[in-house]
Amino acid sequence: MNSKANPACSSPVLDYLEHLHREFAGVKEGKVATYIPELAKANPDWFGICLVTTNGTAYEVGDSRQPFTIQSISKPFVYGMALEDHGRQHVISKVGMEPTGDAFNSISLEPGTGRPRNPMINAGAIASTSLIEGKNGPARLRRLLEMFGRYAGRDLRLDQPIYTSENETGHRNRAIGHMLRNFDILTSDPIPSVELYFQQCSVSVTAYDLGVMAATLANRGVNPITGKQAIRGEYVESVLSVMSSCGMYDYAGEWLYTIGMPAKSGVAGGLIAVLPGQLGIAVFSPPLDARGNSVRGIRVCDAISRHCDLHLLNRPSTGQSAIRLKFTGAELTSNRIRTAEESRVLHEEGGRIQVYQLQGNLHFASAESVVHDVIANAERIGHLILDFKKVLTLNESACRLFYEVLSKLSGRGCVLLFTHTEHLPLLRRYMKVKLGERYATLFRAVQENDLALEWSENRVIEAALPPRQNDGPAGPGEYELFENFTPTEIKVIESLLQRRTYPQTTAIINAGDEPREIFFLASGGVSVFVPLESGGRKRLATFTRGMVFGEMAAIDRAPRSAMIEADSEVVCDVMSLEEFDRLGITQPGIKIKLLENLCLCLSRRLRTVNRKLAVFD
Amino acid sequence: MNSKANPACSSPVLDYLEHLHREFAGVKEGKVATYIPELAKANPDWFGICLVTTNGTAYEVGDSRQPFTIQSISKPFVYGMALEDHGRQHVISKVGMEPTGDAFNSISLEPGTGRPRNPMINAGAIASTSLIEGKNGPARLRRLLEMFGRYAGRDLRLDQPIYTSENETGHRNRAIGHMLRNFDILTSDPIPSVELYFQQCSVSVTAYDLGVMAATLANRGVNPITGKQAIRGEYVESVLSVMSSCGMYDYAGEWLYTIGMPAKSGVAGGLIAVLPGQLGIAVFSPPLDARGNSVRGIRVCDAISRHCDLHLLNRPSTGQSAIRLKFTGAELTSNRIRTAEESRVLHEEGGRIQVYQLQGNLHFASAESVVHDVIANAERIGHLILDFKKVLTLNESACRLFYEVLSKLSGRGCVLLFTHTEHLPLLRRYMKVKLGERYATLFRAVQENDLALEWSENRVIEAALPPRQNDGPAGPGEYELFENFTPTEIKVIESLLQRRTYPQTTAIINAGDEPREIFFLASGGVSVFVPLESGGRKRLATFTRGMVFGEMAAIDRAPRSAMIEADSEVVCDVMSLEEFDRLGITQPGIKIKLLENLCLCLSRRLRTVNRKLAVFD
C-alpha cells in the first residue's frame, strides 16, 4: 500500500508532500529538546512527513523511517487503553477533560479533588498510565507495547538509552506521582506507574508508524493497513476529544481554529493530527517552539489543512447521498420473465413496490434522509425493499430508524424486505432484540434484491389476477411462440415435439454445450445462471409455464452461453434443431410465423431490458 | 418541509423528539434568569425542541414556536458577520480564540494587549459587535437583523421590553466597553457598540428559528430551507471553532467530550448545537443551571447525542464511497450500435477506456481515493472518463487532485474527458486558471457520459482498424440483414427497396407514427431519442452504415415508440411493410433467412444490453 511503490506514475499527493518537505526543510527556527541529555543528540535537520488515509494508502517523504521516541504522543493512546480497561466513568473520576491553558508540564490538579485537569498534561497522563491493568510492571509494559503495536501494525520497542535518561532525570514527574497519591488519584505506590510512564514515552517509532497510528484513530480504531482493531471504536471519540481540547497545550484554541484537527505533539519532535473518517498525518522534525511543539510539524499541518481544506468543522452536507438509487416495481422488474398479462399488472400496480438501494455510511443523519423519504411516500408503498449491498457501515441509531419504519409500515399492512444484510450483523441483532417474537414474521432478510423484487411482484400479481385454473402441463397451443397458430398449424408443431421431465435442480443446459434443441416449458420453472467472479452465481432470468428457452442457439448455433437449471420439477416439450431446420422446407409458412413470433418475443425482452437500463442512468 | 405536515404516517424522528420532550418535561431543576427583570417573567415550563437536517427537514415538538430572546446565542452569528466584514486576520487581532475556563460574564482580557480571550465571552462579543459595518446605529442594526433573518429564513425583530431592560441594567457590559476602548480594541466611543450588543441579544426568536439557524451553520452557511446563503462558507469553520472551544463557557471541555457538537447557549433558555454537514438542534427551556446553560437544553442535547451517536469525532471512514461505479469500455459500451468487427475491437481494446462515475462530496480524502485508484491503473488507461453527474459538491483541494491527474496522464498520452460538470463551475474555473493556454486542448468537458464513451470508442476503433475504403453508400449486399444472402437473393431484395435521402436533423420516424417501412442505412448515421422528464432528450442508440432500423414495428405493427433522427445527411434503402409481407408468400426461403438474421441481430443486441445491465449490479 506504500505509495512509493508505483514507479509508473507518481501520486499527486506524494508530489504535494515532497513540495511541502522542500518548502519547510529550510525553516531553521526552534530548538531541539535538551531536558534529557539523550534527546539533545537529535539531528535538527531530520524531517519526515507521512499521510495515511483510512483506505490504507500511505504517503511518506523525507526521514519518515528515522526512529525517535514517541514521548507525549503516547498519552492519548494510553488514555484510550485506560478507557478500555476501566470504562469512561471510572477514568473520568481520576482524570478530567477541561483544557488548562497551561504548559505541558504544569501540574494543574483540580482544587479539592486533586484530579488532573486532563490526560494530556503529565499529571493526567501519569494518572491514565496508573490505570493500565497487568499483574506486574513487565506485564503492564507488555500490554502497552502490544497496544502500540496494534496501532502501528508492527512490533514496537523501547529506546533503552532514552528510557534510562528519562528515568534518571524525571524528578518532576515523580513529584507529580506522589502528589496524585496524596489525593488518592493513585491508590498505591506511585513509582511503578511513573516508571511505566517513562517507558511509554520511550517507545521508539517513526513518522510512518505515527502516520498509521493517527490513521487508526481516524478509522474508528481499526488499523487501515492491517485491518486489526487497536482500540474499541466507542472510545475513539473520547481520545480525539481530549486531543482536540487539550492536545496542543496552551495552543489548543488556536490550533482548533486554524488547523481544525485533533492533534498531539511530543518533545522528540513528533506530531500527529487526525481527521476522523478520512486520514492521519504525522510529522517528525526535532526543533521545538517555546510551547514544546515541533516547528516544522506545525507549519506542515497548517499548510496541509489549508491547502487540502481539512478543517474538521468544514463539512459539506451529506444530503441524500445515502440513497444510491430509488425505483418502483413499475420501472424495473425482476429477472423473472413475465407473461403479457402479468407484465400489464406490474406496469399498473408495480408502483406500490418501492426499492431503495442504500450506500455509504448509515448513521443518524444519512438514515434520516432515507426514512424521511419513505415516510413521505408511505401511503403509496405496499412493498418496501431496502437494499444494503453498498452500505459500508451502519450504526445503532440508523438501526433504530429502520426498526421504527418496519414497525410503522408493517402496522399499515406494508411488507418490508431487507436485502444484502449479511455484512451488517448489527441490523439483525438489533431487529431480533426489538421485535422479539415478531422477528420471524416481520424481519424478512432476503439474500438478493432480485429475489425480493420477484417475491413482491408475485404478491402483487396474485392479488390482481384470478388464480390459474389450469395447473396441468401446457399444451403447444398455450406456448407463447404459437399463440396465433391455427389448430392445423398446432398439429404440425405437436408432431415435432418430444415431451421430457426433469427433476428439480437438473442442469437442463450447461454453458459450453453444443446447441441441439429448443425448449418449451409445459410446467414448472427454469432459471438462467452465470457464474460470478466473486464465486457463487447470478440469476439472469427465470422462465415459467408457456415460455420458450434455449432458442438463441437455434439462431446463432453458437455453444450455450449460460447454464439453465430446473427450479422445480419441470415438464418440457423439446424441438430438435433438425426438426426446426426441416420445418423451413416442409412448412415455410409455419416457419415464418414461428420466426416472426420469436422476433416479437426478443424485441419485447429487449424493450424490457432497455427500460431497466434507463433506471440506472 | 415541516414534518408535522404528514398525517398519514408520523416520522420516527418526530416520535423520538416527543418521547424526549415527555421524558424531560418533568425535570424541575434550574432557575429562570433574573438578572434583568423582563427575563424573570418567563414561564419555567416552556419547553420546545427542534431538529433541522441539512436536507431542510424540520422536526419540532412542544413550545417550538414560543418567542424568546436570543441573548448570547447571537454571539457566534455576529462574530461570523464581523469575519465577513473584515476578514479573519483583522478580527483575530481584536478577539482571540482561546477558551478561558471562566464564566460567561468574565472580562478575561489578555494581559498586555487587552484582547478579549474569545468571542463567546461578553467582552469578545462586544468587540465583535463593534466590527459590524454600517453608517450609523440603525443601519448597523438593520444589517444585523438582515443577517439573522437569512439564517432563520424569516424577518426577525427586537423584543423591545427586553432591550429596554437590558439597556437599563447593562452596567457591567458598559464597563467592558470602556475597558476595550482603553486597550484600543474599540477605537471609537464604545457606547453605540454596547447598545448594538444589547439589541442583538434582544432579537426575538423561537426554537424553530434557532433550529433552522443551527442547520444553516451545519450546511456551510446555506439555509437548508430557503437555499439562501447566510454567511460565506469559508467562515463557518471559524464560527463553529469558537463555539466548540468556548461556546459553553467553563463547560467546554466536558461538552466536547460528552456531547461532541459545537454549541451555544443563551440566558433566556435557548441552546443550539450543530453537527456539521448533518443537522442543527435547538432547545428552549428557561430554567438555567449554575453555569447559565438551560438545564433541559443540556439534557436533551446529551440524550440526542448519545442515542443518535452524533459526536463530531465519531466518524466512520468514508472509504471509497466517492466511486459510485467503475467500468471499462470493454464492459459497457456506448449507445452507438457497432458492427461485429468494431465490437470485437472494443471487446479486446476497450479495457483501455476507464470510466469512473463519482458521487457525493468530493473533498481531499474522497478525491484522493479516486486519484489513488486512477494512478494505480495509469499504465493501462488510454482514455479516462470522469463522470460528475452524482457529485454533490467539489472543493478546491479535490480540483487540485483532478488537475494533477489530468496533467500527469495527459503527459503520458492519455486522454481525459470530464462529463456532467455543469453544476460544478469551480472545476472549470480551476482548470482554466491552472491550464492557461492548454485549457482548450486538455480540458475536455463533454455533456454526457455516453458521448464521451462513444468518442473514446471511436478513437480506439480508428487506431485498431484500417480506415474504411468505401465511403460511398452501401448496397443491399452490405446490409447486416442480408450478409449471408446469395447474389440471386440480393437481386430479389434489391427490387423491393427504394432509395431515399434525408438531410441532417430530419426526423425520419416520429414517436406515435403508424409503422409503414423498414430502413436500411446506406450512408450516414441516425439516432434514436426518447424525451426525458426533466426536459431534453436521451439517446437510446445510434445506427450507422449497413445497419437496419425501424424493424421492430415490422414485427409488432405497433405505433413507433421513439423518435429517430438523421445525425448527418442520410441515405436509406426503404422496404415497405407490404413488400415485407408479400415476400413471405413469393419467396418464403428468403423471408425465412431474413427473419433468422433479424432474430440473430436482436439476440446480439439483447446480449449487449444484458451485459451492460450486469455492470450496474
mmCIF file of C-alpha atoms in Angstrom, chain A residues 1 3 6 8-13 15-16 51 53-55 57 59 79 83 88 91-92 97-99 218-220 233 236-242 244-245 249-258 262 276-279 291 306-321 323-325 335 357 359-361 363-366 368-369 371-372 375-379 389-390 392-393 395-397 400-401 404-405 408-409 412 538 540 552-553 555-559 561 580-581 583-585 588-589 591-593 595-600 602-607 609-610 612-614 616-617, chain B residues 1 3 6 8-13 15-16 51 53-55 57 59 79 83 88 91-92 97-99 218-220 233 236-242 244-245 249-258 262 276-279 291 306-321 323-325 335 357 359-361 363-366 368-369 371-372 375-379 389-390 392-393 395-397 400-401 404-405 408-409 412 538 540 552-559 561 580-581 583-585 588-589 591-593 595-600 602-607 609-610 612-614 616-617:
data_model
loop_
_atom_site.group_PDB
_atom_site.id
_atom_site.type_symbol
_atom_site.label_atom_id
_atom_site.label_comp_id
_atom_site.label_asym_id
_atom_site.label_seq_id
_atom_site.Cartn_x
_atom_site.Cartn_y
_atom_site.Cartn_z
ATOM 1 C CA MET A 1 0.000 0.000 0.000
ATOM 2 C CA SER A 3 2.652 4.863 -2.448
ATOM 3 C CA ASN A 6 4.317 2.727 -8.047
ATOM 4 C CA ALA A 8 4.879 4.170 -13.450
ATOM 5 C CA CYS A 9 3.167 7.359 -12.372
ATOM 6 C CA SER A 10 3.733 9.225 -9.143
ATOM 7 C CA SER A 11 0.799 10.218 -6.992
ATOM 8 C CA PRO A 12 -0.103 13.913 -6.854
ATOM 9 C CA VAL A 13 -0.471 13.532 -3.089
ATOM 10 C CA ASP A 15 4.275 15.156 -5.113
ATOM 11 C CA TYR A 16 2.499 17.572 -2.847
ATOM 12 C CA LEU A 51 -0.039 10.890 5.492
ATOM 13 C CA THR A 53 -5.773 7.515 4.582
ATOM 14 C CA THR A 54 -8.476 5.409 6.191
ATOM 15 C CA ASN A 55 -8.370 3.361 2.981
ATOM 16 C CA THR A 57 -2.902 4.312 1.448
ATOM 17 C CA TYR A 59 2.243 8.621 1.514
ATOM 18 C CA TYR A 79 -5.634 7.166 27.811
ATOM 19 C CA LEU A 83 -10.812 3.716 28.993
ATOM 20 C CA ARG A 88 -15.409 6.027 30.842
ATOM 21 C CA VAL A 91 -11.457 7.116 34.172
ATOM 22 C CA ILE A 92 -13.277 10.458 34.341
ATOM 23 C CA MET A 97 -11.184 16.785 30.318
ATOM 24 C CA GLU A 98 -11.009 20.554 30.615
ATOM 25 C CA PRO A 99 -8.218 22.466 28.856
ATOM 26 C CA ALA A 218 -9.240 8.337 12.095
ATOM 27 C CA ASN A 219 -10.600 4.895 11.170
ATOM 28 C CA ARG A 220 -12.558 4.342 14.405
ATOM 29 C CA GLY A 233 -14.476 2.132 18.365
ATOM 30 C CA VAL A 236 -12.077 6.776 19.904
ATOM 31 C CA GLU A 237 -14.288 9.864 20.224
ATOM 32 C CA SER A 238 -13.089 10.344 23.821
ATOM 33 C CA VAL A 239 -9.429 10.067 22.836
ATOM 34 C CA LEU A 240 -9.947 12.530 19.998
ATOM 35 C CA SER A 241 -11.927 14.874 22.263
ATOM 36 C CA VAL A 242 -9.078 15.300 24.724
ATOM 37 C CA SER A 244 -8.927 18.419 20.393
ATOM 38 C CA SER A 245 -9.364 20.402 23.545
ATOM 39 C CA TYR A 249 -1.339 22.504 25.460
ATOM 40 C CA ASP A 250 -1.918 26.261 25.687
ATOM 41 C CA TYR A 251 -2.257 26.430 21.895
ATOM 42 C CA ALA A 252 -5.420 24.286 21.743
ATOM 43 C CA GLY A 253 -7.968 27.003 20.876
ATOM 44 C CA GLU A 254 -5.863 28.480 18.106
ATOM 45 C CA TRP A 255 -4.976 25.013 16.813
ATOM 46 C CA LEU A 256 -8.648 24.043 16.543
ATOM 47 C CA TYR A 257 -9.450 27.414 14.946
ATOM 48 C CA THR A 258 -6.706 27.425 12.337
ATOM 49 C CA PRO A 262 -7.346 16.706 16.920
ATOM 50 C CA PRO A 276 -11.867 11.420 11.661
ATOM 51 C CA GLY A 277 -13.148 9.194 8.892
ATOM 52 C CA GLN A 278 -10.509 10.430 6.464
ATOM 53 C CA LEU A 279 -6.836 10.422 7.333
ATOM 54 C CA ARG A 291 5.410 25.694 23.690
ATOM 55 C CA ARG A 306 -5.304 24.998 4.487
ATOM 56 C CA HIS A 307 -4.386 23.563 1.091
ATOM 57 C CA CYS A 308 -6.486 20.453 1.457
ATOM 58 C CA ASP A 309 -9.355 22.050 3.363
ATOM 59 C CA LEU A 310 -9.171 19.537 6.195
ATOM 60 C CA HIS A 311 -10.780 21.581 8.967
ATOM 61 C CA LEU A 312 -12.919 19.206 10.982
ATOM 62 C CA LEU A 313 -15.782 21.695 11.179
ATOM 63 C CA ASN A 314 -15.848 22.438 7.480
ATOM 64 C CA ARG A 315 -18.113 19.686 6.231
ATOM 65 C CA PRO A 316 -20.401 19.795 3.233
ATOM 66 C CA SER A 317 -23.897 18.431 3.697
ATOM 67 C CA THR A 318 -24.221 14.701 3.265
ATOM 68 C CA GLY A 319 -27.507 15.460 1.530
ATOM 69 C CA GLN A 320 -29.419 12.442 0.356
ATOM 70 C CA SER A 321 -26.237 10.674 -0.618
ATOM 71 C CA ILE A 323 -29.808 6.841 -1.491
ATOM 72 C CA ARG A 324 -27.851 5.335 -4.352
ATOM 73 C CA LEU A 325 -30.877 4.505 -6.457
ATOM 74 C CA ASN A 335 -35.381 -11.266 -13.737
ATOM 75 C CA GLN A 357 -30.588 0.935 -2.873
ATOM 76 C CA GLN A 359 -24.975 3.260 0.135
ATOM 77 C CA GLY A 360 -22.111 4.585 2.226
ATOM 78 C CA ASN A 361 -22.203 5.046 5.971
ATOM 79 C CA HIS A 363 -25.726 6.942 10.685
ATOM 80 C CA PHE A 364 -28.481 9.102 12.110
ATOM 81 C CA ALA A 365 -28.483 11.886 9.506
ATOM 82 C CA SER A 366 -27.992 9.698 6.440
ATOM 83 C CA GLU A 368 -32.949 10.021 8.433
ATOM 84 C CA SER A 369 -32.822 11.177 4.815
ATOM 85 C CA VAL A 371 -36.574 7.329 6.390
ATOM 86 C CA HIS A 372 -37.933 10.791 5.657
ATOM 87 C CA ILE A 375 -42.456 8.155 5.354
ATOM 88 C CA ALA A 376 -43.381 10.842 2.841
ATOM 89 C CA ASN A 377 -44.378 8.063 0.413
ATOM 90 C CA ALA A 378 -45.852 5.688 2.995
ATOM 91 C CA GLU A 379 -49.378 5.884 1.616
ATOM 92 C CA LYS A 389 -25.397 -4.113 -0.645
ATOM 93 C CA LYS A 390 -23.407 -0.888 -0.981
ATOM 94 C CA LEU A 392 -20.277 0.402 4.268
ATOM 95 C CA THR A 393 -21.269 0.800 7.903
ATOM 96 C CA ASN A 395 -24.721 2.277 13.470
ATOM 97 C CA GLU A 396 -27.311 1.688 16.134
ATOM 98 C CA SER A 397 -29.155 4.949 15.608
ATOM 99 C CA ARG A 400 -33.369 2.256 15.314
ATOM 100 C CA LEU A 401 -34.768 4.374 12.481
ATOM 101 C CA GLU A 404 -39.256 2.235 13.520
ATOM 102 C CA VAL A 405 -40.030 2.271 9.810
ATOM 103 C CA LYS A 408 -44.859 1.641 11.460
ATOM 104 C CA LEU A 409 -45.209 0.385 7.897
ATOM 105 C CA ARG A 412 -50.172 -0.278 7.868
ATOM 106 C CA LYS A 538 -26.170 -14.771 -10.587
ATOM 107 C CA LEU A 540 -30.137 -13.713 -15.335
ATOM 108 C CA MET A 552 -30.980 -18.226 -29.091
ATOM 109 C CA ALA A 553 -28.697 -21.071 -30.025
ATOM 110 C CA ILE A 555 -30.418 -18.952 -34.388
ATOM 111 C CA ASP A 556 -26.708 -18.426 -33.887
ATOM 112 C CA ARG A 557 -25.722 -22.113 -33.469
ATOM 113 C CA ALA A 558 -23.029 -20.997 -31.037
ATOM 114 C CA PRO A 559 -22.232 -23.002 -27.879
ATOM 115 C CA SER A 561 -23.561 -19.142 -23.131
ATOM 116 C CA PHE A 580 -36.571 -26.762 -36.641
ATOM 117 C CA ASP A 581 -34.489 -26.563 -39.839
ATOM 118 C CA LEU A 583 -39.750 -27.016 -40.927
ATOM 119 C CA GLY A 584 -38.492 -24.257 -43.218
ATOM 120 C CA ILE A 585 -38.555 -26.638 -46.145
ATOM 121 C CA PRO A 588 -42.303 -22.487 -44.801
ATOM 122 C CA GLY A 589 -45.488 -20.607 -43.799
ATOM 123 C CA LYS A 591 -41.643 -21.431 -40.015
ATOM 124 C CA ILE A 592 -42.173 -17.764 -40.954
ATOM 125 C CA LYS A 593 -44.919 -17.404 -38.365
ATOM 126 C CA LEU A 595 -39.753 -16.747 -36.566
ATOM 127 C CA GLU A 596 -41.956 -13.654 -36.506
ATOM 128 C CA ASN A 597 -43.189 -14.665 -33.068
ATOM 129 C CA LEU A 598 -39.617 -15.211 -31.957
ATOM 130 C CA CYS A 599 -38.649 -11.738 -33.212
ATOM 131 C CA LEU A 600 -41.610 -10.315 -31.310
ATOM 132 C CA LEU A 602 -36.957 -10.968 -28.450
ATOM 133 C CA SER A 603 -37.919 -7.387 -29.178
ATOM 134 C CA ARG A 604 -40.245 -7.402 -26.158
ATOM 135 C CA ARG A 605 -37.387 -8.617 -23.964
ATOM 136 C CA LEU A 606 -35.058 -6.061 -25.494
ATOM 137 C CA ARG A 607 -37.506 -3.295 -24.609
ATOM 138 C CA VAL A 609 -34.051 -4.644 -20.605
ATOM 139 C CA ASN A 610 -33.663 -1.207 -22.191
ATOM 140 C CA LYS A 612 -34.272 -1.373 -16.878
ATOM 141 C CA LEU A 613 -31.105 0.195 -18.159
ATOM 142 C CA ALA A 614 -32.743 3.632 -18.158
ATOM 143 C CA PHE A 616 -29.592 3.266 -13.809
ATOM 144 C CA ASP A 617 -28.928 6.394 -15.798
ATOM 145 C CA MET B 1 -40.858 20.719 4.831
ATOM 146 C CA SER B 3 -42.592 17.182 9.434
ATOM 147 C CA ASN B 6 -47.693 14.408 7.119
ATOM 148 C CA ALA B 8 -50.598 9.582 7.052
ATOM 149 C CA CYS B 9 -47.632 8.247 8.952
ATOM 150 C CA SER B 10 -45.640 10.043 11.614
ATOM 151 C CA SER B 11 -41.885 10.212 11.384
ATOM 152 C CA PRO B 12 -39.872 8.122 13.838
ATOM 153 C CA VAL B 13 -37.642 11.159 14.366
ATOM 154 C CA ASP B 15 -41.827 10.357 17.710
ATOM 155 C CA TYR B 16 -38.382 10.286 19.260
ATOM 156 C CA LEU B 51 -34.117 19.405 14.920
ATOM 157 C CA THR B 53 -31.393 18.486 8.845
ATOM 158 C CA THR B 54 -29.154 19.931 6.156
ATOM 159 C CA ASN B 55 -31.694 18.488 3.699
ATOM 160 C CA THR B 57 -36.394 18.653 7.039
ATOM 161 C CA TYR B 59 -38.831 18.240 13.278
ATOM 162 C CA TYR B 79 -18.811 37.005 15.101
ATOM 163 C CA LEU B 83 -15.376 37.964 9.851
ATOM 164 C CA ARG B 88 -10.078 36.665 9.643
ATOM 165 C CA VAL B 91 -10.873 40.069 13.598
ATOM 166 C CA ILE B 92 -8.263 37.858 15.273
ATOM 167 C CA MET B 97 -9.929 32.164 20.285
ATOM 168 C CA GLU B 98 -8.627 30.508 23.442
ATOM 169 C CA PRO B 99 -11.056 29.076 25.975
ATOM 170 C CA ALA B 218 -24.336 22.817 9.676
ATOM 171 C CA ASN B 219 -24.972 23.404 5.967
ATOM 172 C CA ARG B 220 -21.877 25.562 5.344
ATOM 173 C CA GLY B 233 -18.989 29.161 3.641
ATOM 174 C CA VAL B 236 -18.378 28.805 9.039
ATOM 175 C CA GLU B 237 -15.471 26.719 10.337
ATOM 176 C CA SER B 238 -14.255 29.702 12.379
ATOM 177 C CA VAL B 239 -17.667 30.308 13.893
ATOM 178 C CA LEU B 240 -18.009 26.642 14.774
ATOM 179 C CA SER B 241 -14.457 26.540 16.152
ATOM 180 C CA VAL B 242 -15.126 29.217 18.739
ATOM 181 C CA SER B 244 -16.569 24.259 20.073
ATOM 182 C CA SER B 245 -13.821 25.567 22.264
ATOM 183 C CA TYR B 249 -18.182 28.722 28.871
ATOM 184 C CA ASP B 250 -16.323 26.767 31.590
ATOM 185 C CA TYR B 251 -18.106 23.576 30.480
ATOM 186 C CA ALA B 252 -16.499 23.490 27.024
ATOM 187 C CA GLY B 253 -14.107 20.556 27.508
ATOM 188 C CA GLU B 254 -16.728 18.327 29.062
ATOM 189 C CA TRP B 255 -19.299 19.371 26.446
ATOM 190 C CA LEU B 256 -16.982 18.430 23.600
ATOM 191 C CA TYR B 257 -16.102 15.175 25.367
ATOM 192 C CA THR B 258 -19.623 14.045 26.175
ATOM 193 C CA PRO B 262 -20.266 22.944 18.651
ATOM 194 C CA PRO B 276 -21.515 19.985 10.541
ATOM 195 C CA GLY B 277 -22.827 18.516 7.313
ATOM 196 C CA GLN B 278 -25.743 16.866 9.056
ATOM 197 C CA LEU B 279 -28.071 18.795 11.314
ATOM 198 C CA ARG B 291 -23.215 27.954 34.624
ATOM 199 C CA ARG B 306 -25.867 9.586 22.851
ATOM 200 C CA HIS B 307 -28.932 7.961 21.287
ATOM 201 C CA CYS B 308 -28.179 9.141 17.789
ATOM 202 C CA ASP B 309 -24.399 8.828 18.008
ATOM 203 C CA LEU B 310 -23.829 12.413 16.908
ATOM 204 C CA HIS B 311 -20.377 13.013 18.404
ATOM 205 C CA LEU B 312 -18.434 15.082 15.908
ATOM 206 C CA LEU B 313 -15.306 12.984 16.337
ATOM 207 C CA ASN B 314 -17.038 9.677 15.888
ATOM 208 C CA ARG B 315 -16.948 9.313 12.120
ATOM 209 C CA PRO B 316 -16.810 6.126 10.110
ATOM 210 C CA SER B 317 -14.354 6.008 7.242
ATOM 211 C CA THR B 318 -15.615 7.477 4.004
ATOM 212 C CA GLY B 319 -13.828 4.587 2.312
ATOM 213 C CA GLN B 320 -14.031 4.587 -1.433
ATOM 214 C CA SER B 321 -17.583 5.821 -1.336
ATOM 215 C CA ILE B 323 -16.643 5.885 -6.569
ATOM 216 C CA ARG B 324 -20.214 5.062 -7.466
ATOM 217 C CA LEU B 325 -19.350 2.800 -10.351
ATOM 218 C CA ASN B 335 -25.275 3.557 -27.281
ATOM 219 C CA GLN B 357 -18.820 7.561 -12.025
ATOM 220 C CA GLN B 359 -20.650 10.642 -6.265
ATOM 221 C CA GLY B 360 -21.223 12.594 -3.080
ATOM 222 C CA ASN B 361 -18.941 15.272 -1.733
ATOM 223 C CA HIS B 363 -13.018 16.807 -0.872
ATOM 224 C CA PHE B 364 -9.397 15.894 -0.306
ATOM 225 C CA ALA B 365 -9.875 12.419 1.164
ATOM 226 C CA SER B 366 -12.691 11.300 -1.124
ATOM 227 C CA GLU B 368 -7.691 11.009 -3.054
ATOM 228 C CA SER B 369 -9.398 7.619 -3.063
ATOM 229 C CA VAL B 371 -6.972 9.560 -7.739
ATOM 230 C CA HIS B 372 -5.160 6.745 -5.959
ATOM 231 C CA ILE B 375 -2.786 6.328 -10.605
ATOM 232 C CA ALA B 376 -2.558 2.649 -9.679
ATOM 233 C CA ASN B 377 -4.079 1.823 -13.082
ATOM 234 C CA ALA B 378 -2.336 4.565 -15.062
ATOM 235 C CA GLU B 379 -0.334 2.181 -17.210
ATOM 236 C CA LYS B 389 -23.252 13.671 -12.538
ATOM 237 C CA LYS B 390 -23.878 12.426 -8.998
ATOM 238 C CA LEU B 392 -22.934 16.966 -4.804
ATOM 239 C CA THR B 393 -20.045 19.286 -4.029
ATOM 240 C CA ASN B 395 -13.847 21.735 -3.228
ATOM 241 C CA GLU B 396 -10.608 23.271 -4.378
ATOM 242 C CA SER B 397 -8.390 20.558 -2.967
ATOM 243 C CA ARG B 400 -6.241 20.278 -7.487
ATOM 244 C CA LEU B 401 -6.018 16.490 -7.371
ATOM 245 C CA GLU B 404 -2.749 16.880 -11.249
ATOM 246 C CA VAL B 405 -4.196 13.687 -12.685
ATOM 247 C CA LYS B 408 0.199 13.670 -15.368
ATOM 248 C CA LEU B 409 -1.925 11.397 -17.525
ATOM 249 C CA ARG B 412 1.624 10.023 -20.773
ATOM 250 C CA LYS B 538 -31.838 10.938 -24.219
ATOM 251 C CA LEU B 540 -31.009 5.297 -26.815
ATOM 252 C CA MET B 552 -39.368 -3.687 -34.583
ATOM 253 C CA ALA B 553 -42.606 -2.226 -35.864
ATOM 254 C CA ALA B 554 -42.473 -4.622 -38.835
ATOM 255 C CA ILE B 555 -42.914 -7.368 -36.298
ATOM 256 C CA ASP B 556 -45.309 -5.971 -33.744
ATOM 257 C CA ARG B 557 -47.106 -3.441 -36.012
ATOM 258 C CA ALA B 558 -47.462 -1.146 -33.006
ATOM 259 C CA PRO B 559 -47.041 2.628 -33.302
ATOM 260 C CA SER B 561 -42.140 4.035 -29.671
ATOM 261 C CA PHE B 580 -42.066 -7.352 -46.437
ATOM 262 C CA ASP B 581 -45.316 -9.279 -46.013
ATOM 263 C CA LEU B 583 -42.013 -11.708 -49.544
ATOM 264 C CA GLY B 584 -43.274 -14.492 -47.240
ATOM 265 C CA ILE B 585 -45.630 -15.654 -49.974
ATOM 266 C CA PRO B 588 -40.598 -17.919 -48.363
ATOM 267 C CA GLY B 589 -36.986 -19.150 -48.329
ATOM 268 C CA LYS B 591 -38.145 -14.426 -45.873
ATOM 269 C CA ILE B 592 -37.017 -17.196 -43.511
ATOM 270 C CA LYS B 593 -33.373 -16.237 -43.988
ATOM 271 C CA LEU B 595 -36.167 -13.376 -40.216
ATOM 272 C CA GLU B 596 -33.405 -15.615 -38.921
ATOM 273 C CA ASN B 597 -30.929 -12.799 -39.465
ATOM 274 C CA LEU B 598 -33.261 -10.427 -37.669
ATOM 275 C CA CYS B 599 -33.507 -12.825 -34.720
ATOM 276 C CA LEU B 600 -29.715 -13.046 -34.673
ATOM 277 C CA LEU B 602 -31.963 -8.865 -31.901
ATOM 278 C CA SER B 603 -30.404 -11.559 -29.770
ATOM 279 C CA ARG B 604 -26.980 -9.953 -30.234
ATOM 280 C CA ARG B 605 -28.405 -6.622 -29.064
ATOM 281 C CA LEU B 606 -30.157 -8.327 -26.167
ATOM 282 C CA ARG B 607 -26.861 -9.850 -25.066
ATOM 283 C CA VAL B 609 -27.798 -4.812 -23.198
ATOM 284 C CA ASN B 610 -27.782 -7.664 -20.681
ATOM 285 C CA LYS B 612 -24.478 -3.559 -19.715
ATOM 286 C CA LEU B 613 -27.071 -4.302 -17.066
ATOM 287 C CA ALA B 614 -24.643 -6.608 -15.259
ATOM 288 C CA PHE B 616 -24.783 -1.910 -12.637
ATOM 289 C CA ASP B 617 -25.311 -4.840 -10.344
#
